[in-house]
Short mmCIF file of C-alpha atoms and ligand atoms in Angstrom, two decimals:
data_model
loop_
_atom_site.label_atom_id
_atom_site.label_comp_id
_atom_site.label_asym_id
_atom_site.label_seq_id
_atom_site.Cartn_x
_atom_site.Cartn_y
_atom_site.Cartn_z
CA MET Q 217 0.00 0.00 0.00
CA ALA Q 218 1.49 3.31 -0.91
CA ARG Q 219 1.08 6.97 -1.45
CA VAL Q 220 2.03 8.04 -4.98
CA GLN Q 221 3.25 11.56 -5.67
CA LEU Q 222 3.99 13.04 -9.06
CA SER Q 223 5.84 16.34 -9.15
CA ASP Q 224 6.18 18.41 -12.28
CA LEU Q 225 6.31 15.23 -14.32
CA ARG Q 226 7.20 15.75 -17.99
CA LYS Q 227 7.77 13.46 -20.94
CA SER Q 228 8.91 14.17 -24.46
CA PHE Q 229 9.19 11.76 -27.35
CA GLY Q 230 11.88 13.37 -29.52
CA GLN Q 231 10.89 17.01 -29.92
CA VAL Q 232 7.29 16.45 -28.90
CA GLN Q 233 6.30 17.04 -25.31
CA VAL Q 234 3.32 14.82 -24.46
CA ILE Q 235 3.28 15.16 -20.66
CA LYS Q 236 3.53 18.83 -19.80
CA GLY Q 237 4.03 19.07 -16.04
CA LEU Q 238 1.82 16.90 -13.85
CA ASP Q 239 1.42 17.38 -10.11
CA LEU Q 240 -0.68 14.80 -8.35
CA ASP Q 241 -0.80 13.37 -4.84
CA ILE Q 242 -2.54 10.00 -4.59
CA ALA Q 243 -3.27 8.89 -1.04
CA ASP Q 244 -2.46 5.44 0.30
CA GLY Q 245 -5.36 3.14 -0.59
CA GLU Q 246 -7.05 5.65 -2.85
CA PHE Q 247 -8.80 4.68 -6.09
CA VAL Q 248 -7.95 7.30 -8.70
CA VAL Q 249 -9.36 7.23 -12.24
CA PHE Q 250 -7.70 8.99 -15.20
CA VAL Q 251 -10.01 10.18 -17.96
CA GLY Q 252 -9.44 12.36 -21.00
CA PRO Q 253 -9.57 12.34 -24.79
CA SER Q 254 -7.51 9.90 -26.82
CA GLY Q 255 -3.84 10.87 -26.95
CA CYS Q 256 -3.90 13.16 -23.89
CA GLY Q 257 -1.22 11.14 -22.05
CA LYS Q 258 -3.07 8.78 -19.68
CA SER Q 259 -1.24 5.59 -20.69
CA THR Q 260 2.10 7.36 -20.86
CA THR Q 261 1.61 8.62 -17.31
CA LEU Q 262 0.77 5.11 -16.08
CA ARG Q 263 3.81 3.70 -17.86
CA ILE Q 264 6.03 6.32 -16.26
CA ILE Q 265 4.63 5.48 -12.81
CA ALA Q 266 5.29 1.78 -13.50
CA GLY Q 267 8.80 2.52 -14.75
CA LEU Q 268 8.14 1.15 -18.23
CA GLU Q 269 8.88 4.60 -19.59
CA ASP Q 270 11.42 7.16 -18.29
CA ALA Q 271 10.25 10.59 -17.26
CA THR Q 272 12.07 13.36 -19.13
CA SER Q 273 11.96 15.45 -15.95
CA GLY Q 274 10.12 15.63 -12.66
CA ALA Q 275 9.81 13.03 -9.92
CA ILE Q 276 7.72 10.07 -8.79
CA ARG Q 277 7.63 9.24 -5.09
CA LEU Q 278 6.25 6.13 -3.45
CA ASP Q 279 5.61 6.66 0.26
CA GLY Q 280 7.97 9.60 0.08
CA ARG Q 281 10.83 7.66 -1.54
CA ASP Q 282 12.02 8.92 -4.91
CA VAL Q 283 11.65 6.03 -7.40
CA THR Q 284 12.02 8.08 -10.58
CA ARG Q 285 15.12 6.10 -11.59
CA THR Q 286 14.21 2.83 -9.85
CA ARG Q 287 13.84 -0.29 -12.02
CA PRO Q 288 10.20 -1.35 -12.63
CA ALA Q 289 10.66 -4.64 -10.76
CA ASP Q 290 11.84 -2.80 -7.65
CA ARG Q 291 8.91 -0.38 -7.45
CA GLY Q 292 6.31 -2.83 -6.16
CA ILE Q 293 3.85 -1.73 -8.81
CA ALA Q 294 1.71 -4.04 -10.96
CA MET Q 295 0.08 -3.03 -14.21
CA VAL Q 296 -2.91 -4.61 -15.95
CA PHE Q 297 -3.42 -3.79 -19.62
CA GLN Q 298 -6.33 -3.77 -22.01
CA SER Q 299 -4.81 -6.75 -23.84
CA TYR Q 300 -4.28 -9.36 -21.16
CA ALA Q 301 -1.21 -10.92 -22.81
CA LEU Q 302 -1.48 -14.26 -21.02
CA PHE Q 303 0.98 -17.04 -21.87
CA PRO Q 304 -1.06 -19.30 -24.19
CA HIS Q 305 0.90 -22.47 -23.43
CA MET Q 306 0.53 -22.12 -19.65
CA THR Q 307 -2.43 -23.07 -17.49
CA VAL Q 308 -4.33 -20.48 -15.48
CA ALA Q 309 -2.41 -21.58 -12.37
CA ASP Q 310 0.97 -21.16 -14.09
CA ASN Q 311 -0.01 -17.83 -15.59
CA ILE Q 312 -0.99 -16.54 -12.15
CA GLY Q 313 2.08 -17.98 -10.44
CA PHE Q 314 4.57 -16.93 -13.11
CA GLY Q 315 5.76 -13.78 -11.30
CA LEU Q 316 6.63 -15.76 -8.18
CA GLN Q 317 8.34 -18.48 -10.25
CA LEU Q 318 10.52 -15.77 -11.80
CA GLN Q 319 11.46 -14.70 -8.28
CA LYS Q 320 12.46 -18.35 -7.61
CA GLN Q 321 9.99 -18.60 -4.74
CA ASP Q 322 9.37 -21.88 -2.98
CA ARG Q 323 6.99 -24.25 -4.86
CA ALA Q 324 4.69 -24.78 -1.87
CA LEU Q 325 4.43 -21.05 -1.29
CA ILE Q 326 3.59 -20.46 -4.95
CA SER Q 327 0.77 -23.02 -4.96
CA ARG Q 328 -0.63 -21.62 -1.72
CA ARG Q 329 -0.61 -18.05 -3.08
CA VAL Q 330 -2.07 -19.16 -6.44
CA ALA Q 331 -4.90 -20.89 -4.58
CA GLU Q 332 -5.59 -17.77 -2.49
CA VAL Q 333 -5.59 -15.46 -5.48
CA ALA Q 334 -7.79 -17.82 -7.51
CA GLU Q 335 -10.26 -17.89 -4.64
CA THR Q 336 -10.44 -14.08 -4.51
CA LEU Q 337 -11.10 -13.90 -8.25
CA HIS Q 338 -13.46 -16.92 -8.49
CA LEU Q 339 -10.96 -18.76 -10.67
CA THR Q 340 -10.53 -21.90 -8.56
CA PRO Q 341 -12.48 -24.21 -10.90
CA LEU Q 342 -10.47 -22.93 -13.88
CA LEU Q 343 -6.92 -23.37 -12.62
CA THR Q 344 -6.01 -26.23 -14.97
CA ARG Q 345 -7.44 -24.62 -18.10
CA TYR Q 346 -5.50 -22.82 -20.81
CA PRO Q 347 -6.23 -19.20 -21.80
CA ARG Q 348 -7.88 -20.29 -25.08
CA GLU Q 349 -10.44 -22.19 -23.00
CA LEU Q 350 -11.53 -19.05 -21.11
CA SER Q 351 -14.03 -16.29 -21.78
CA GLY Q 352 -12.83 -12.69 -22.07
CA GLY Q 353 -13.88 -11.89 -18.52
CA GLN Q 354 -12.13 -14.96 -17.15
CA ARG Q 355 -8.95 -14.06 -19.04
CA GLN Q 356 -9.10 -10.58 -17.62
CA ARG Q 357 -9.41 -12.02 -14.12
CA VAL Q 358 -6.32 -14.16 -14.73
CA ALA Q 359 -4.44 -11.03 -15.80
CA ILE Q 360 -5.55 -9.33 -12.59
CA GLY Q 361 -4.55 -12.44 -10.62
CA ARG Q 362 -1.08 -12.25 -12.10
CA ALA Q 363 -0.89 -8.70 -10.75
CA ILE Q 364 -2.36 -9.44 -7.32
CA ILE Q 365 -0.06 -12.35 -6.53
CA ARG Q 366 2.95 -10.09 -6.31
CA ASN Q 367 1.30 -8.13 -3.47
CA PRO Q 368 1.94 -4.87 -5.24
CA ARG Q 369 1.81 -1.62 -3.34
CA VAL Q 370 0.11 0.04 -6.28
CA PHE Q 371 -2.11 -1.33 -9.06
CA LEU Q 372 -2.20 0.40 -12.42
CA PHE Q 373 -5.04 -0.49 -14.79
CA ASP Q 374 -5.04 0.71 -18.39
CA GLU Q 375 -8.58 0.28 -19.79
CA PRO Q 376 -8.74 -3.26 -18.40
CA LEU Q 377 -12.38 -3.85 -19.31
CA SER Q 378 -12.65 -2.27 -22.73
CA ASN Q 379 -12.46 -5.61 -24.57
CA LEU Q 380 -15.41 -7.09 -22.69
CA ASP Q 381 -19.07 -7.08 -23.59
CA ALA Q 382 -21.44 -4.82 -21.68
CA ALA Q 383 -22.68 -7.37 -19.15
CA LEU Q 384 -19.19 -8.62 -18.34
CA ARG Q 385 -17.93 -5.08 -17.95
CA VAL Q 386 -20.51 -4.46 -15.26
CA GLN Q 387 -19.63 -7.70 -13.52
CA MET Q 388 -15.87 -7.02 -13.67
CA ARG Q 389 -16.40 -3.43 -12.57
CA LEU Q 390 -18.07 -4.71 -9.41
CA GLU Q 391 -15.28 -7.22 -8.91
CA ILE Q 392 -12.63 -4.54 -9.21
CA ALA Q 393 -14.51 -2.41 -6.68
CA ARG Q 394 -14.70 -5.42 -4.36
CA LEU Q 395 -11.02 -6.15 -4.90
CA HIS Q 396 -10.14 -2.59 -3.97
CA GLN Q 397 -12.18 -2.84 -0.79
CA GLY Q 398 -10.62 -6.19 0.08
CA LEU Q 399 -6.98 -5.36 -0.64
CA GLY Q 400 -7.08 -1.70 0.33
CA ALA Q 401 -4.35 -1.13 -2.27
CA THR Q 402 -3.73 2.13 -4.08
CA MET Q 403 -5.24 1.89 -7.56
CA VAL Q 404 -4.85 4.09 -10.62
CA TYR Q 405 -7.29 3.24 -13.38
CA VAL Q 406 -7.60 4.58 -16.92
CA THR Q 407 -10.95 4.38 -18.68
CA HIS Q 408 -13.04 5.96 -21.42
CA ASP Q 409 -16.18 4.71 -19.71
CA GLN Q 410 -18.04 7.42 -17.78
CA VAL Q 411 -19.87 4.91 -15.62
CA GLU Q 412 -16.65 3.16 -14.61
CA ALA Q 413 -15.05 6.50 -13.81
CA MET Q 414 -18.00 7.80 -11.79
CA THR Q 415 -18.62 4.57 -9.85
CA LEU Q 416 -15.10 3.36 -9.11
CA ALA Q 417 -13.25 6.57 -8.37
CA ASP Q 418 -12.56 8.18 -5.04
CA ARG Q 419 -11.18 10.95 -7.23
CA ILE Q 420 -11.21 11.47 -11.00
CA VAL Q 421 -8.31 13.18 -12.76
CA VAL Q 422 -9.35 14.86 -16.00
CA PHE Q 423 -6.47 15.02 -18.49
CA ASN Q 424 -6.30 17.21 -21.56
CA ASP Q 425 -3.34 17.46 -23.89
CA GLY Q 426 -0.67 16.36 -21.41
CA ARG Q 427 -1.99 18.43 -18.52
CA ILE Q 428 -4.44 17.96 -15.67
CA GLU Q 429 -7.57 20.09 -16.06
CA GLN Q 430 -9.15 19.23 -12.71
CA VAL Q 431 -9.04 16.66 -9.92
CA GLY Q 432 -12.03 15.90 -7.73
CA SER Q 433 -14.58 13.43 -6.49
CA PRO Q 434 -16.97 12.27 -9.23
CA MET Q 435 -19.88 14.35 -7.93
CA ASP Q 436 -17.63 17.33 -7.35
CA LEU Q 437 -16.55 17.30 -11.01
CA TYR Q 438 -20.15 16.84 -12.14
CA GLU Q 439 -21.54 19.62 -9.94
CA HIS Q 440 -18.59 22.00 -9.87
CA PRO Q 441 -16.51 21.79 -13.03
CA GLU Q 442 -13.95 24.58 -13.06
CA ASN Q 443 -13.96 25.04 -16.80
CA ARG Q 444 -15.72 24.28 -20.04
CA PHE Q 445 -13.52 21.31 -20.83
CA VAL Q 446 -14.36 19.45 -17.63
CA ALA Q 447 -18.00 20.52 -17.84
CA GLY Q 448 -18.21 19.03 -21.32
CA PHE Q 449 -16.19 15.92 -20.56
CA ILE Q 450 -17.86 14.72 -17.35
CA GLY Q 451 -21.49 13.71 -17.80
CA ALA Q 452 -23.10 11.64 -20.55
CA PRO Q 453 -24.74 12.74 -22.71
CA ALA Q 454 -22.58 15.84 -22.59
CA MET Q 455 -23.63 19.28 -21.38
CA ASN Q 456 -25.28 21.61 -23.92
CA PHE Q 457 -23.38 24.83 -24.60
CA LEU Q 458 -25.31 27.90 -25.74
CA PRO Q 459 -23.60 31.08 -26.91
CA VAL Q 460 -24.76 34.14 -24.96
CA ARG Q 461 -24.21 37.89 -25.27
CA VAL Q 462 -24.33 40.42 -22.47
CA LEU Q 463 -25.76 43.79 -23.51
CA GLY Q 464 -25.67 46.18 -20.57
CA THR Q 465 -27.93 44.67 -17.94
CA GLN Q 466 -29.56 42.24 -20.36
CA LEU Q 467 -28.46 38.83 -21.52
CA GLU Q 468 -29.24 37.44 -24.96
CA VAL Q 469 -29.47 33.72 -25.60
CA PRO Q 470 -30.37 32.86 -29.20
CA GLY Q 471 -33.84 31.34 -29.35
CA MET Q 472 -34.83 32.81 -26.00
CA ALA Q 473 -36.38 35.98 -24.67
CA THR Q 474 -33.79 38.38 -23.24
CA ILE Q 475 -33.26 38.03 -19.47
CA PRO Q 476 -31.53 40.22 -16.89
CA VAL Q 477 -27.86 39.29 -16.45
CA PRO Q 478 -27.61 37.09 -13.36
CA PRO Q 479 -25.41 38.64 -10.65
CA GLY Q 480 -21.72 37.90 -11.18
CA LYS Q 481 -22.21 36.64 -14.74
CA GLU Q 482 -21.40 39.92 -16.52
CA ALA Q 483 -18.46 38.32 -18.36
CA ALA Q 484 -20.48 35.34 -19.63
CA THR Q 485 -20.05 34.26 -23.24
CA GLU Q 486 -21.53 30.80 -22.91
CA LEU Q 487 -24.22 29.02 -20.94
CA GLY Q 488 -23.93 25.32 -20.08
CA ILE Q 489 -26.96 23.16 -19.33
CA ARG Q 490 -26.92 19.42 -18.83
CA PRO Q 491 -29.52 17.34 -20.71
CA GLU Q 492 -31.08 16.36 -17.35
CA HIS Q 493 -31.56 20.02 -16.41
CA LEU Q 494 -33.89 20.81 -19.30
CA HIS Q 495 -37.50 20.03 -18.47
CA VAL Q 496 -40.43 19.64 -20.82
CA VAL Q 497 -43.17 22.12 -19.92
CA ASP Q 498 -46.25 23.60 -21.54
CA GLY Q 499 -45.51 26.49 -23.85
CA LEU Q 500 -46.33 29.30 -21.40
CA SER Q 501 -43.56 28.80 -18.85
CA ALA Q 502 -40.96 27.70 -21.40
CA ASP Q 503 -37.52 29.29 -21.78
CA LEU Q 504 -36.93 27.69 -25.17
CA SER Q 505 -39.08 25.96 -27.72
CA GLY Q 506 -38.32 23.99 -30.82
CA GLU Q 507 -38.84 20.76 -32.66
CA VAL Q 508 -37.62 17.27 -31.88
CA GLU Q 509 -35.14 16.22 -34.58
CA LEU Q 510 -34.39 12.75 -33.31
CA ILE Q 511 -35.41 10.48 -30.45
CA GLU Q 512 -33.19 7.81 -28.91
CA ARG Q 513 -34.97 5.34 -26.65
CA LEU Q 514 -32.70 3.48 -24.23
CA GLY Q 515 -35.41 1.84 -22.16
CA ALA Q 516 -35.08 3.49 -18.76
CA GLU Q 517 -34.55 6.89 -20.39
CA THR Q 518 -34.92 8.64 -23.71
CA TYR Q 519 -32.80 11.35 -25.32
CA ALA Q 520 -34.37 13.95 -27.54
CA TYR Q 521 -32.27 16.09 -29.87
CA VAL Q 522 -34.09 19.37 -30.23
CA ARG Q 523 -33.69 22.02 -32.93
CA VAL Q 524 -34.32 25.50 -31.53
CA PRO Q 525 -34.61 28.28 -34.11
CA GLY Q 526 -31.64 30.63 -33.69
CA LEU Q 527 -29.45 28.13 -31.81
CA PRO Q 528 -26.41 26.89 -33.74
CA LEU Q 529 -26.61 23.36 -32.28
CA ASP Q 530 -29.32 20.88 -31.37
CA LEU Q 531 -30.03 20.62 -27.65
CA THR Q 532 -29.84 17.22 -25.99
CA VAL Q 533 -32.69 16.66 -23.53
CA ARG Q 534 -32.95 13.74 -21.14
CA LEU Q 535 -36.49 12.39 -20.79
CA PRO Q 536 -38.10 9.51 -18.92
CA GLY Q 537 -38.15 6.16 -20.73
CA GLU Q 538 -41.77 6.34 -21.71
CA THR Q 539 -42.51 9.55 -23.56
CA ALA Q 540 -45.11 10.38 -26.18
CA LEU Q 541 -42.64 12.67 -27.94
CA ARG Q 542 -41.47 11.61 -31.36
CA ALA Q 543 -39.46 13.09 -34.21
CA ARG Q 544 -40.99 16.37 -35.45
CA SER Q 545 -42.99 16.87 -32.22
CA SER Q 546 -42.99 20.45 -30.95
CA ILE Q 547 -41.32 20.76 -27.60
CA ALA Q 548 -41.14 23.51 -24.98
CA LEU Q 549 -38.31 23.47 -22.46
CA LYS Q 550 -37.66 25.07 -19.11
CA ILE Q 551 -34.08 25.50 -17.94
CA ASP Q 552 -33.25 24.60 -14.34
CA TRP Q 553 -31.39 27.87 -13.77
CA THR Q 554 -30.06 26.71 -10.39
CA ARG Q 555 -27.94 24.11 -12.22
CA ALA Q 556 -26.83 26.27 -15.15
CA LYS Q 557 -23.10 26.98 -15.63
CA TRP Q 558 -21.73 30.18 -17.07
CA PHE Q 559 -18.41 30.41 -18.88
CA ASN Q 560 -16.27 33.40 -19.83
CA ALA Q 561 -14.39 33.77 -23.12
CA SER Q 562 -11.44 31.71 -21.81
CA GLY Q 563 -13.70 28.87 -20.73
CA ARG Q 564 -13.50 29.46 -16.96
CA VAL Q 565 -16.65 28.91 -14.92
CA LEU Q 566 -18.00 32.18 -13.52
N1 ATP E 777 6.60 5.67 -27.97
C1 ATP E 777 6.06 6.80 -28.42
N2 ATP E 777 6.69 7.57 -29.33
C2 ATP E 777 6.15 8.73 -29.76
N3 ATP E 777 4.99 9.23 -29.34
C3 ATP E 777 4.30 8.51 -28.45
C4 ATP E 777 4.79 7.26 -27.93
N4 ATP E 777 3.89 6.79 -27.04
C5 ATP E 777 2.90 7.69 -27.02
N5 ATP E 777 3.13 8.72 -27.84
C6 ATP E 777 2.27 9.91 -28.04
O1 ATP E 777 2.04 10.48 -26.77
C7 ATP E 777 0.72 10.99 -26.69
C8 ATP E 777 0.03 10.39 -25.48
O2 ATP E 777 -0.18 9.01 -25.70
P1 ATP E 777 -0.93 8.09 -24.65
O3 ATP E 777 -0.82 6.69 -25.14
O4 ATP E 777 -0.40 8.37 -23.30
O5 ATP E 777 -2.42 8.61 -24.78
P2 ATP E 777 -3.74 8.10 -24.03
O6 ATP E 777 -4.25 9.25 -23.23
O7 ATP E 777 -3.44 6.84 -23.29
O8 ATP E 777 -4.73 7.84 -25.26
P3 ATP E 777 -5.81 6.68 -25.48
O9 ATP E 777 -7.02 7.12 -24.73
O10 ATP E 777 -6.02 6.71 -26.97
O11 ATP E 777 -5.24 5.40 -25.00
C9 ATP E 777 0.05 10.65 -28.00
O12 ATP E 777 0.07 11.79 -28.82
C10 ATP E 777 0.91 9.55 -28.58
O13 ATP E 777 0.88 9.57 -29.98
MG1 MG E 778 -4.08 4.85 -23.55
#
């Protein structure tokens, strides 16, 4: 179990800087999730923490000890990848025990540890099988078992569930949460899946172009994004952004009647409203009205994409599962102003 500290971490490949100064303090036993667009540096950061990649500058500390130049094997860190990379010619038991065999551990100790790990991951009945005889979820559990057996101080997961089907992802997500509770180990987890990020994380780190945009608890990032990037990245479907113009004491939103500028929002250039904070009302009390372009029914909920005359983009509206609305229906919407976010020209939340 360990605290992980990154200080002014940077990484360049040739002339190109891809990690541009990261500072992050991960508490002992914490579950931290990295999210961000493709290519923003999540995997590279994990690989630097693991020691698979050298930092160009900056430092990594484990429990206060500088390990920036320490060999990967001596860091006590285990990494689980998206591709499980199991040894095809070895049984589940041998795959799990391989790390200890490399360390020339005692045979009896290895079989005892393999049995324990298999029990934790519900792999006991599968120990004599080969990887080709396993489902994707079972293979992923073997890969996790291979990591657990070394008793690492820190687990790094790089999109470990992205190859699994939806039902298995949910099951493995719960197992990873349970594993974290059971082991109490520090975990750093990369995902593109909003639900995984929101449900697993003690804290989410939002990356963008080699930098950290914001760090916070899932609900903190959802309720209090500091900028437009985080506001747009956290939450699915994404927040709607409407251009606004302040004229003296009045505020213009295209498609809407002019309203007084809310206090403190004099510098606003954009208004952000989440799909769940737009409510269908009768025409009289509406802030905006338009026509439904497209309806997506997901069962428990429905998304409507609404064209509002004057607005450059369709609005996404979250509706209950059963709704009479259909494409080309007229729709009137009320904004939950208490949840609205205002952004200035540089994208900061006002
Ligand atoms: N070995 C390398 N040589 C050169 N550039 C690299 C190398 N590895 C990664 N990069 C670049 O560094 C940047 C960050 O890559 P990284 O794999 O960390 O992104 P990521 O956030 O994990 O993206 P994804 O979500 O697609 O996995 C990318 O622009 C990538 O092209
Ligand atoms: Mg990656």
